[in-house]
Each structure stands twice: as structure tokens, then as C-alpha cells.
Amino acid sequence: MISVREVHKSFGRVRAVRGVSFDLEPGRVAGLLGPNGAGKSTTIRMITGFLPPDRGGIEVCGHDTISGSIEARRQIGYLPESAPLYTEMSVQGYLDHRACLWRMARADRRRAIDRCIDRCELRTVRRRRVGHLSKGFRQRVGLAAAMLHDPKVLILDEPSNGLDPTQIVHTRRLVRDLAEGRTVLVSSHILAEVERTCDRVIVIAGGEVRADGPPGDLSRGRVKPACVVEFKAASPAWLERVVPEATVTLSSLPDAWTRARVEGAGDIREPVAAAAVGAGVALRELHLETTSLERLFIDLIEDTGGKP
Amino acid sequence: MPLPLTIAAREYAALFRLPVGWIVIALYLFLSGVVFLVGSLAPGSAATLRTFFGVSTFLLLPVCPAITMRLLADELRSGTMESLMTAPVPDLAIVLGKYVAAVAFLGTMLVPTLAFPAILFYASDPAPDVGPIAAGYLSLILTGCLYLALGTLASALTSSQTLAFLGTFMTILAILLVSSVAADQVPEPWGDALRSLSISARVTDFARGVIDSAHVVFFLSASAFVLMLTHVAVESRRWR
């Protein structure tokens, strides 16, 4: 559905995207994850035909985004960042205008608008002016506009930006539903959103793809398991005796408690608990740190010198 | 509906949904009404609209930039340009749609001024000559078309409506001054060359009832040329 091949893009001296490549298949939700300024929006703008790549090529449903730009754009439903809309129009009027740009016949337009208004839960505001709507509703209007022509490819740039938690959950559910039969690409710098919404995560930092795969697979083998221990003792010597080879990072907590993060020793909860009992050390926390995408994300960004 | 007309219809409606459209119409009708009162209805004045048409060249000077300043600049500022340029719409359709909306708005704005010739026909005896009035309106529309094309270009070059307004205003003012005052100050053949750009001289001809095809071609070709530049300006945004 989408094929991005060795794409480069610079703005003056700034190399925003450097040799990005990936393929996206239908029926899946892919997440483009990276910190601000990583090159996510530039990559998306090149896929949507808004910007041409300096080098490399992009195909959307077999249409090159440069030589077959209009045909490629016809396949895409796009929600730009911050969902820019014509604020002086009504919701229904705006959606009708967008449908006209896709040259939909009057009857098809009416059906498509009703379908998208229902799906994005805009019934109560369909006659209101876009400028009078809350941020959440505007985002949904933008999403409805992107879905009107039933595109094969749906590209959403930061779809949860500025939404409240309830709206975020609704948007996530909607994005998952929309993936049926089409390719969905979601860009975000919010890890939890990508982790919960996407089947595949493409981590981008410094204009390069740093990791690519299902959220679970990405963290496997890359993140060292760490054990977190909070104890009250004069010295951490009892702990160091249990894990002499491991890296122990200590931090002081109020009331003489100490937090230790033990890396490189695997699951050491049982020996640590036994040692604490043996040494008469008080424990209040002992857990194996979850190997989250967040940890991986931070590691990847730090590798590139980027700032999450 | 063809794509340029789809874009034009939205833009035309937007001009009436926003205060700026009504302010522009009110301002223009007030000023042109004053000119009509002083130039055509004052006792002893000739039953023509020559003064109205002559002054309109300058009345359109603030009006046309006010119509065009938001056409593309506001799309760039608000980010809606990205939605528009990623829809399956050729860039030329965007430019033509915006321009057609501006011309249609100007035409709508001129409709109430048809009251001026109607009053003249009612109040004067003998009745005024129809030819110069028809030619005058043609000149007004042609001049407006050129000013609006320049405004559309300025609006494509910046995301600031203020800059688009000032850019258009100053460009039109420069053309008016260069083709009249400056043309007398420079040696020939430069003076003649500058005078050939004169908008006022052509409008004066029209107001006399002379419809010179060279004048019509001048306004239409100049407008088309400026629109072509606007198309290049919009298209170049994809290549930056």
C-alpha cells in the first residue's frame, strides 16, 4: 500500500529525513514514533505529496507521489497535525466541501457525510460552526473529513494532540476500527498511544529509522531487564553481595530509604528477598522492571543524541 | 462542479461569513456614493459617471487588497493549505478558484452602484449616454481583475494578511505612479514605455465611451500573466 524507499529531505542545511525506508501493508496500524523534530511530520508530508523528497521515492497504492501525484493523493485520507479546518463553515458544510474536492456525486456525498458523522460521533454538532467547537470535536471533524472518500490509506499526524483522556481513548478505538481493509499510519510522540494502537512501530529519530517492528518484538533483546529494590539499611553491601557482577544504581529517598536499580543480573527477586531477610534489612519494594517501549524509546533517542 | 468552482464557491461564501467582506463593501459603497454625489449629482454637473469611474481606479486601491489579502495567506497561516494541497486538486485549480471568488465578490460589490446610473436616468434630462456608462463598468471590472490578480499573487507569497495587503497596495500604487508621474520625468523611449503601462489613461478612455480592444487585451493578458506567477508561487511551496 505504501512503499517508502531511501527517502531524503533537507531544509537548507538541516537534514530532516535521512534515508528512511519502510513498507506498509493493508489491515494494519503502523505508528511513526519519535520525539519532536525527529522527521515524522516531514516523512508524512512526503507520503501525502505535500512535499517532494530530495532523493528516493514513495509509492502509494502503486502510484508514485511525484509522477502520479493526483492519483496517489486520491488514495489517501490525511489528518494533518492540529487538524486545520475552515472555522467559518458548519461541520456539515465543511465535510460537503471536502467531499466535493474528491468529486463525489451529490448522493454519495450525502451518504458519506452521514456515515462519517455517525462514526466520529458528530451528530450533535453537525450544524454548528467549526470555529465554535472544542479541540476534541475539531479533531473528530478532521478525522471525518479524512475518511469521507473511504480511502485505502489513512494517515493521521498526531491525532491525539490536545485531546482529553476520554477523547484519546475514543480516538484510539476509532483508529483500530478504521484499520479494517486499509493501511493506517499514525504519527505520535506519545509512547502509550503508539503502544496501544499500533501493530507495528517505526521509531524515527534524527531523521533516521532507529527501530521497526511490533511493539513487543522491539523491546525484546534490546532492553536489559532491571530489578528495582527499595530498602532501609546503612549500606548497600548486602545487595552487592547478592549481585557482584551487576550494575547497581543507587538513589537516596526520604526517611533513610534507598532505591537500587540492578541491571544485568536478570530476575533476582528471590535471592534479593532471601538476602534481605538474612541481613535483617527492611524492604518495601521489589519488582522486575517492565521492558516497556518507553525504555527502548529513550535508549534509541539517547543513541542518536536526540532529545525526547 | 469543476474543482476551481468548488474552491471559488467556498471562498466566495467565506468572504460574506467574515466581517472583512461586509466592511469592504460598506467602505466602497460609502466612498463611491460620496464621489457620485459630488461628481454627478451636484448642481450644474454633467449627467455622466466619468468622475465616478475615474476615481474608482483609486477607490479600488484599498478595496482589492482587502478582498485578496486572506485568499492564500490565511490558508498558509491556519494550515488549511496542507489539507488543500494534499487533496487531489491541481495547484492551478486552487489559484483559479481563489481568483474567481475574488472577481465574483468584486462583481457583487459593484451591483449596488448600478443605482448611480439609475438615478442619473431618472433625474437628468436629456438622459445620459449609455455607451460611456457601459464602457466605464467594463473598465472597472477589468481594472479590478488586474488588481485582484496582483493581490492573489501577494497572498500566495506570505502567510501574513497584513503583508499581503501592504504588498498589493504598494505594488498597485507603484504602477499608478510610475506610469504617470515617473513617465514624465524619464527620457524617451522610457517615458513612452512607462506610459504604456498606465491604468488611469485606459480607464479615462473607457469613461469617454471608447472600448479599445488593445486596452481589453492589456488588462486580460496582464491579469493572466500575474495569475501564472501566482501558480508558480503556489507550486514552488512543494519544492522548498
XYZ file of C-alpha atoms in Angstrom:
548
model
C 0.000 0.000 0.000
C 2.761 2.442 0.978
C 6.333 1.960 -0.100
C 8.953 4.427 1.103
C 12.380 3.891 -0.475
C 15.573 5.593 0.789
C 13.896 8.962 1.158
C 15.927 12.079 1.970
C 14.731 15.601 2.673
C 16.664 18.698 3.723
C 15.553 22.215 4.583
C 18.577 24.381 3.884
C 21.360 22.869 5.946
C 19.038 20.870 8.166
C 18.752 17.253 7.065
C 15.260 16.457 8.292
C 14.962 12.939 6.836
C 17.919 10.703 6.000
C 17.413 7.515 4.056
C 14.076 6.451 5.535
C 12.631 3.231 4.088
C 9.630 1.100 5.026
C 6.656 -0.707 3.515
C 3.175 -0.705 4.992
C 0.594 -3.398 4.346
C -3.206 -3.140 4.423
C -5.206 -4.033 7.505
C -2.525 -2.880 9.913
C -1.982 0.186 12.029
C 1.599 1.412 11.907
C 2.920 4.024 14.283
C 5.590 6.546 13.404
C 7.131 7.278 16.773
C 9.753 9.831 17.618
C 10.489 12.977 19.581
C 9.586 16.419 18.299
C 11.786 17.321 15.343
C 12.623 13.672 14.570
C 11.338 13.908 10.984
C 7.906 12.299 11.455
C 5.838 15.116 10.000
C 8.280 15.640 7.138
C 8.069 11.925 6.283
C 4.276 12.073 6.404
C 4.178 15.230 4.277
C 6.274 13.471 1.655
C 3.939 10.457 1.647
C 0.888 12.719 1.239
C 2.525 14.583 -1.642
C 2.698 17.904 0.204
C 6.497 17.850 -0.008
C 8.647 16.066 -2.574
C 11.644 14.049 -1.391
C 15.091 15.333 -2.406
C 16.106 11.749 -3.097
C 14.376 8.385 -3.028
C 10.807 7.562 -3.965
C 7.413 6.921 -2.430
C 4.552 4.893 -3.856
C 1.007 4.885 -2.525
C -1.155 2.043 -3.875
C 1.249 1.743 -6.803
C 1.171 5.478 -7.666
C 4.355 7.500 -7.402
C 3.771 10.582 -5.233
C 5.575 12.789 -7.768
C 4.739 11.484 -11.250
C 1.285 10.229 -10.238
C 0.683 12.784 -7.521
C -3.056 13.362 -8.074
C -3.796 9.605 -8.248
C -1.670 8.943 -5.149
C -3.442 11.751 -3.257
C -6.810 10.297 -4.273
C -5.982 7.119 -2.287
C -5.061 8.968 0.891
C -7.156 10.304 3.741
C -4.986 12.699 5.701
C -5.416 14.401 9.038
C -2.632 16.983 9.389
C -1.262 17.917 12.793
C -3.641 20.195 14.766
C -6.468 19.388 12.313
C -6.596 22.687 10.406
C -10.178 23.468 9.316
C -12.191 26.348 7.862
C -13.548 27.773 11.091
C -16.260 29.897 9.469
C -18.023 26.846 7.987
C -20.515 24.499 9.610
C -19.407 20.911 10.235
C -21.760 19.623 7.550
C -20.733 22.390 5.120
C -17.059 21.662 5.659
C -17.480 17.932 5.096
C -19.548 18.620 1.969
C -16.816 20.913 0.641
C -14.148 18.272 1.273
C -16.270 15.624 -0.457
C -16.637 17.968 -3.456
C -12.829 18.176 -3.702
C -12.878 14.395 -4.234
C -15.514 14.958 -6.932
C -18.076 12.777 -5.193
C -21.597 12.827 -6.622
C -24.307 14.524 -4.545
C -25.957 11.280 -3.354
C -22.564 9.716 -2.499
C -21.598 12.861 -0.632
C -24.729 12.743 1.497
C -24.215 9.064 2.331
C -20.511 9.536 3.094
C -21.151 12.556 5.319
C -23.845 10.720 7.295
C -21.562 7.700 7.695
C -18.582 9.744 8.888
C -20.682 11.937 11.176
C -22.057 8.800 12.826
C -18.669 7.137 13.075
C -16.964 10.172 14.576
C -19.948 10.961 16.831
C -20.561 14.412 15.397
C -24.381 14.225 15.192
C -24.905 16.798 17.934
C -22.668 19.387 16.277
C -23.253 18.800 12.550
C -24.877 22.224 12.056
C -22.545 24.156 14.344
C -19.717 26.344 13.119
C -16.334 24.627 13.262
C -14.855 27.692 14.975
C -17.280 27.225 17.884
C -16.255 23.619 18.540
C -13.923 22.292 21.224
C -10.491 20.979 20.275
C -11.727 17.392 20.575
C -14.649 17.938 18.234
C -12.441 19.733 15.720
C -10.080 16.792 15.738
C -13.021 14.498 15.041
C -14.211 16.745 12.199
C -10.721 16.497 10.709
C -10.838 12.731 11.065
C -14.300 12.576 9.480
C -13.028 14.691 6.570
C -10.099 12.310 6.100
C -12.446 9.294 5.962
C -15.110 10.764 3.649
C -13.904 9.199 0.412
C -13.274 5.841 2.091
C -9.522 5.997 1.405
C -7.314 2.941 1.116
C -4.648 4.717 3.126
C -5.327 6.773 6.233
C -2.562 8.982 7.590
C -3.033 10.701 10.931
C -0.435 13.149 12.205
C -0.600 13.366 16.000
C -4.326 12.514 16.160
C -4.481 12.709 19.967
C -2.839 16.111 20.221
C -4.689 18.273 22.729
C -7.439 15.739 23.446
C -8.666 14.880 26.919
C -8.252 11.270 28.185
C -11.781 10.212 27.194
C -11.326 11.585 23.701
C -7.943 9.892 23.410
C -9.476 6.522 24.257
C -12.254 7.124 21.712
C -9.764 8.128 19.016
C -7.642 5.037 19.700
C -10.683 2.788 19.343
C -11.723 4.552 16.164
C -8.247 4.226 14.645
C -8.239 0.494 15.413
C -11.664 0.103 13.790
C -10.592 2.056 10.736
C -7.690 -0.302 10.062
C -10.040 -2.937 8.640
C -9.152 -3.264 4.968
C -6.926 -0.223 4.826
C -3.464 0.931 5.777
C -3.306 3.301 8.720
C -0.213 5.292 9.602
C -0.310 7.205 12.882
C 2.389 9.603 13.906
C 2.885 10.378 17.560
C 5.417 11.292 20.169
C 3.198 9.744 22.862
C 4.530 6.269 23.572
C 1.426 4.904 25.250
C -0.687 5.853 22.266
C 1.505 4.013 19.784
C 1.950 1.039 22.105
C -1.815 0.612 22.488
C -2.933 1.480 18.967
C -0.362 0.104 16.588
C 0.547 -3.354 15.291
C 3.883 -2.037 14.197
C 6.119 0.746 15.430
C 8.657 2.630 13.351
C 10.886 4.609 15.691
C 12.365 7.609 13.950
C 14.993 9.905 15.441
C 17.425 12.348 13.877
C 15.705 11.786 10.528
C 16.558 8.051 10.518
C 14.641 4.873 11.244
C 16.039 3.572 14.536
C 13.798 0.562 15.018
C 10.949 -1.111 13.158
C 8.701 -3.931 14.289
C 5.768 -4.951 16.506
C 5.844 -3.153 19.884
C 6.582 -6.409 21.773
C 9.378 -7.534 19.459
C 11.129 -4.197 19.557
C 11.857 -4.273 23.237
C 12.812 -7.959 23.276
C 16.572 -8.378 23.378
C 17.228 -4.649 23.339
C 16.278 -3.671 26.844
C 18.203 -5.187 29.723
C 15.851 -6.432 32.464
C 16.296 -4.482 35.645
C 15.281 -5.263 39.214
C 14.181 -2.400 41.447
C 14.684 -2.695 45.204
C 13.749 -0.190 47.892
C 15.326 -0.932 51.252
C 16.303 0.676 54.528
C 19.896 -0.133 55.541
C 23.043 1.760 56.450
C 24.921 0.309 53.471
C 24.045 -1.436 50.191
C 26.770 -4.014 50.792
C 24.199 -6.800 51.475
C 22.745 -6.225 47.988
C 26.096 -6.052 46.238
C 26.975 -9.426 47.758
C 23.930 -10.965 46.033
C 24.767 -9.484 42.606
C 28.517 -8.854 42.498
C 28.661 -8.690 38.661
C 25.635 -6.457 38.099
C 25.407 -2.695 37.684
C 23.703 -1.178 40.712
C 22.418 2.402 40.558
C 21.540 3.855 43.968
C 19.381 6.836 44.839
C 18.509 8.166 48.267
C 14.885 8.508 49.309
C 13.350 10.298 52.319
C 13.450 8.661 55.779
C 16.723 6.821 55.104
C 15.241 4.596 52.391
C 17.374 3.749 49.369
C 16.251 2.813 45.868
C 18.513 0.459 43.912
C 18.176 -0.386 40.251
C 20.056 -3.592 39.428
C 20.820 -4.144 35.749
C 22.389 -7.120 34.025
C 21.524 -9.774 36.571
C 18.163 -10.980 35.284
C 15.325 -11.854 37.640
C 16.999 -11.708 41.067
C 13.907 -11.117 43.188
C 14.143 -14.404 45.116
C 17.847 -14.151 46.151
C 17.408 -10.455 46.994
C 14.412 -11.204 49.211
C 16.297 -14.028 50.926
C 19.399 -11.843 51.437
C 17.301 -9.031 52.892
C 15.699 -11.395 55.367
C 19.097 -12.832 56.255
C 20.665 -9.394 56.779
C 17.623 -8.039 58.649
C 17.097 -5.324 56.024
C 13.637 -3.786 55.676
C 12.215 -3.999 52.112
C 9.209 -2.088 50.825
C 9.510 -2.676 47.090
C 10.952 -5.429 44.937
C 9.967 -5.784 41.298
C 11.280 -6.626 37.870
C 11.066 -3.523 35.713
C 8.729 -3.923 32.759
C 10.616 -3.849 29.493
C 8.488 -1.082 28.078
C 8.596 0.680 24.778
C 9.287 3.790 26.784
C 12.625 2.411 27.943
C 13.501 1.349 24.414
C 12.416 4.705 23.059
C 14.634 6.586 25.494
C 17.569 4.288 24.707
C 17.122 4.783 20.984
C 16.833 8.552 21.275
C 19.872 8.732 23.534
C 21.814 6.677 20.979
C 21.236 9.417 18.415
C 21.824 12.279 20.789
C 18.222 13.363 20.295
C 16.025 14.793 22.998
C 12.772 13.029 23.774
C -18.851 21.080 -10.339
C -15.347 21.786 -11.712
C -12.718 21.987 -8.961
C -11.905 25.710 -9.397
C -15.610 26.495 -8.960
C -15.804 24.265 -5.854
C -12.949 26.252 -4.326
C -14.401 29.557 -5.572
C -17.826 28.799 -4.074
C -16.326 28.158 -0.633
C -14.108 31.207 -0.790
C -16.928 33.466 -2.019
C -19.190 32.305 0.818
C -16.344 32.775 3.328
C -15.964 36.416 2.284
C -19.573 37.001 3.321
C -19.308 34.927 6.506
C -16.444 37.067 7.795
C -16.677 40.742 8.817
C -13.962 41.744 6.355
C -16.253 41.194 3.338
C -19.036 43.387 4.685
C -16.607 46.088 5.823
C -15.050 46.222 2.350
C -18.462 46.516 0.670
C -19.643 49.187 3.104
C -16.428 51.176 2.708
C -16.510 51.024 -1.072
C -20.191 51.935 -1.368
C -19.802 54.838 1.038
C -16.795 56.301 -0.789
C -18.225 55.743 -4.271
C -21.526 57.256 -3.103
C -19.697 60.382 -1.972
C -17.877 60.573 -5.318
C -21.176 60.145 -7.191
C -22.864 62.862 -5.123
C -20.048 65.329 -5.640
C -19.162 64.440 -9.225
C -22.526 63.707 -10.849
C -25.365 64.977 -8.677
C -24.004 68.370 -7.726
C -25.974 71.215 -9.398
C -24.520 72.112 -12.778
C -22.519 68.897 -13.171
C -22.739 66.839 -16.376
C -25.027 63.795 -16.402
C -22.168 61.321 -16.673
C -20.357 58.908 -14.367
C -16.950 59.964 -15.662
C -15.803 61.202 -12.247
C -17.009 58.032 -10.531
C -15.179 55.783 -12.989
C -12.048 57.958 -12.942
C -11.837 57.989 -9.137
C -12.673 54.274 -8.915
C -9.174 53.434 -10.134
C -8.029 54.832 -6.792
C -11.034 53.622 -4.781
C -10.164 50.063 -5.757
C -6.658 50.657 -4.443
C -7.509 49.756 -0.822
C -10.553 47.621 -1.698
C -8.937 44.955 -3.896
C -6.053 44.187 -1.494
C -8.616 43.880 1.307
C -10.526 41.292 -0.747
C -7.463 39.250 -1.701
C -5.280 39.507 1.410
C -6.719 36.378 3.041
C -7.178 34.229 -0.080
C -3.999 32.156 0.223
C -2.223 33.879 3.130
C -4.896 32.722 5.559
C -4.704 29.158 4.227
C -0.958 29.239 4.831
C -1.314 30.758 8.302
C -4.015 28.385 9.519
C -2.508 25.250 7.964
C -5.546 24.522 5.774
C -3.244 24.868 2.765
C -1.801 21.469 3.705
C -5.276 19.883 3.591
C -5.977 21.582 0.279
C -2.669 20.685 -1.334
C -2.913 17.038 -0.256
C -6.411 16.694 -1.747
C -6.486 15.542 -5.402
C -6.660 19.146 -6.617
C -4.168 20.607 -9.119
C -2.420 23.753 -7.878
C -3.794 25.709 -10.831
C -7.351 24.891 -9.722
C -6.540 26.330 -6.287
C -5.236 29.583 -7.787
C -8.108 29.926 -10.281
C -10.710 29.089 -7.631
C -9.417 31.754 -5.275
C -9.197 34.325 -8.061
C -12.673 33.604 -9.429
C -14.093 34.043 -5.905
C -12.407 37.436 -5.584
C -13.679 38.586 -9.006
C -17.193 37.363 -8.169
C -17.047 39.278 -4.888
C -15.977 42.430 -6.734
C -18.846 41.960 -9.189
C -21.287 41.576 -6.296
C -19.868 44.702 -4.687
C -20.441 46.686 -7.888
C -24.098 45.649 -8.236
C -25.425 48.270 -5.756
C -23.561 51.004 -7.686
C -25.943 50.367 -10.595
C -28.201 52.658 -8.578
C -25.986 55.557 -9.701
C -26.816 55.336 -13.432
C -30.433 54.558 -12.497
C -30.596 57.824 -10.534
C -28.982 59.692 -13.417
C -31.527 58.327 -15.883
C -34.333 59.320 -13.525
C -33.024 62.772 -12.612
C -31.439 64.153 -15.788
C -32.947 65.461 -18.952
C -31.749 64.668 -21.560
C -30.951 61.117 -20.438
C -27.241 60.275 -20.082
C -25.418 58.405 -22.819
C -25.456 54.622 -22.178
C -22.166 53.910 -24.035
C -19.733 55.608 -21.638
C -21.530 54.101 -18.649
C -21.316 50.545 -20.032
C -17.687 51.118 -21.036
C -16.975 52.580 -17.594
C -18.292 49.496 -15.864
C -16.243 47.301 -18.180
C -13.145 49.309 -17.238
C -13.989 48.973 -13.558
C -14.219 45.193 -13.847
C -11.045 44.922 -15.945
C -9.084 47.151 -13.569
C -10.441 45.144 -10.652
C -9.384 41.902 -12.356
C -5.807 43.153 -12.627
C -5.696 44.449 -9.052
C -7.189 41.201 -7.753
C -4.633 39.143 -9.690
C -1.841 41.179 -8.092
C -3.495 40.662 -4.705
C -3.761 36.912 -5.233
C -0.049 36.795 -6.050
C 0.873 38.762 -2.919
C -1.346 36.473 -0.844
C 0.473 33.407 -2.207
C 3.838 34.794 -1.155
C 3.219 35.271 2.562
C 1.237 33.832 5.443
C 0.614 37.332 6.828
C -2.578 39.026 5.683
C -1.147 42.415 6.638
C 1.900 41.874 4.453
C -0.300 40.639 1.608
C -2.459 43.774 1.891
C 0.501 46.146 2.024
C 2.337 44.313 -0.764
C -0.651 44.580 -3.092
C -1.405 48.174 -2.131
C 2.168 49.330 -2.674
C 2.529 47.425 -5.967
C -0.626 48.951 -7.434
C 0.352 52.395 -6.148
C 3.794 51.976 -7.685
C 2.284 51.015 -11.058
C -0.047 54.043 -10.951
C 2.756 56.441 -10.016
C 5.414 55.005 -12.323
C 3.083 55.032 -15.322
C 2.025 58.667 -14.757
C 4.333 60.874 -12.661
C 7.591 58.993 -13.278
C 6.860 58.587 -17.010
C 7.108 62.373 -17.474
C 10.452 62.525 -15.674
C 12.416 59.960 -17.693
C 13.774 60.385 -21.227
C 12.153 58.766 -24.240
C 11.644 55.997 -25.167
C 11.435 55.027 -21.470
C 8.694 57.536 -20.812
C 6.519 56.028 -23.543
C 7.243 52.549 -22.281
C 6.127 53.505 -18.771
C 3.044 55.326 -20.078
C 2.045 52.156 -21.935
C 1.549 50.564 -18.507
C -0.857 53.327 -17.474
C -4.094 52.116 -15.955
C -5.566 55.606 -15.426
C -5.189 56.565 -19.109
C -7.032 53.434 -20.188
C -9.793 53.986 -17.642
C -10.180 57.554 -18.908
C -10.630 56.208 -22.442
C -13.275 53.778 -21.244
C -15.078 56.547 -19.318
C -15.306 58.502 -22.586
C -17.149 55.532 -24.068
C -14.217 54.213 -26.061
C -13.814 50.426 -25.810
C -10.358 49.910 -27.297
C -9.628 46.215 -27.786
C -5.942 46.947 -27.035
C -6.963 48.125 -23.571
C -9.087 44.994 -23.013
C -6.219 42.775 -24.143
C -3.820 44.692 -21.857
C -5.911 44.102 -18.738
C -6.713 40.469 -19.561
C -3.184 39.490 -20.543
C -1.626 41.299 -17.570
C -4.059 39.548 -15.208
C -3.324 36.168 -16.823
C 0.427 36.764 -16.530
C 0.160 37.633 -12.836
C -2.018 34.554 -12.226
C 0.596 32.432 -13.929
C 3.177 33.833 -11.498
C 0.792 33.024 -8.645
C 0.562 29.441 -9.869
C 4.354 29.218 -9.861
C 4.434 30.702 -6.330
C 1.931 28.107 -5.039
C 3.639 25.236 -6.819
C 7.050 26.298 -5.517
C 5.819 25.709 -1.946
C 6.000 21.990 -2.703
C 9.633 22.317 -3.692
C 11.014 24.241 -0.737
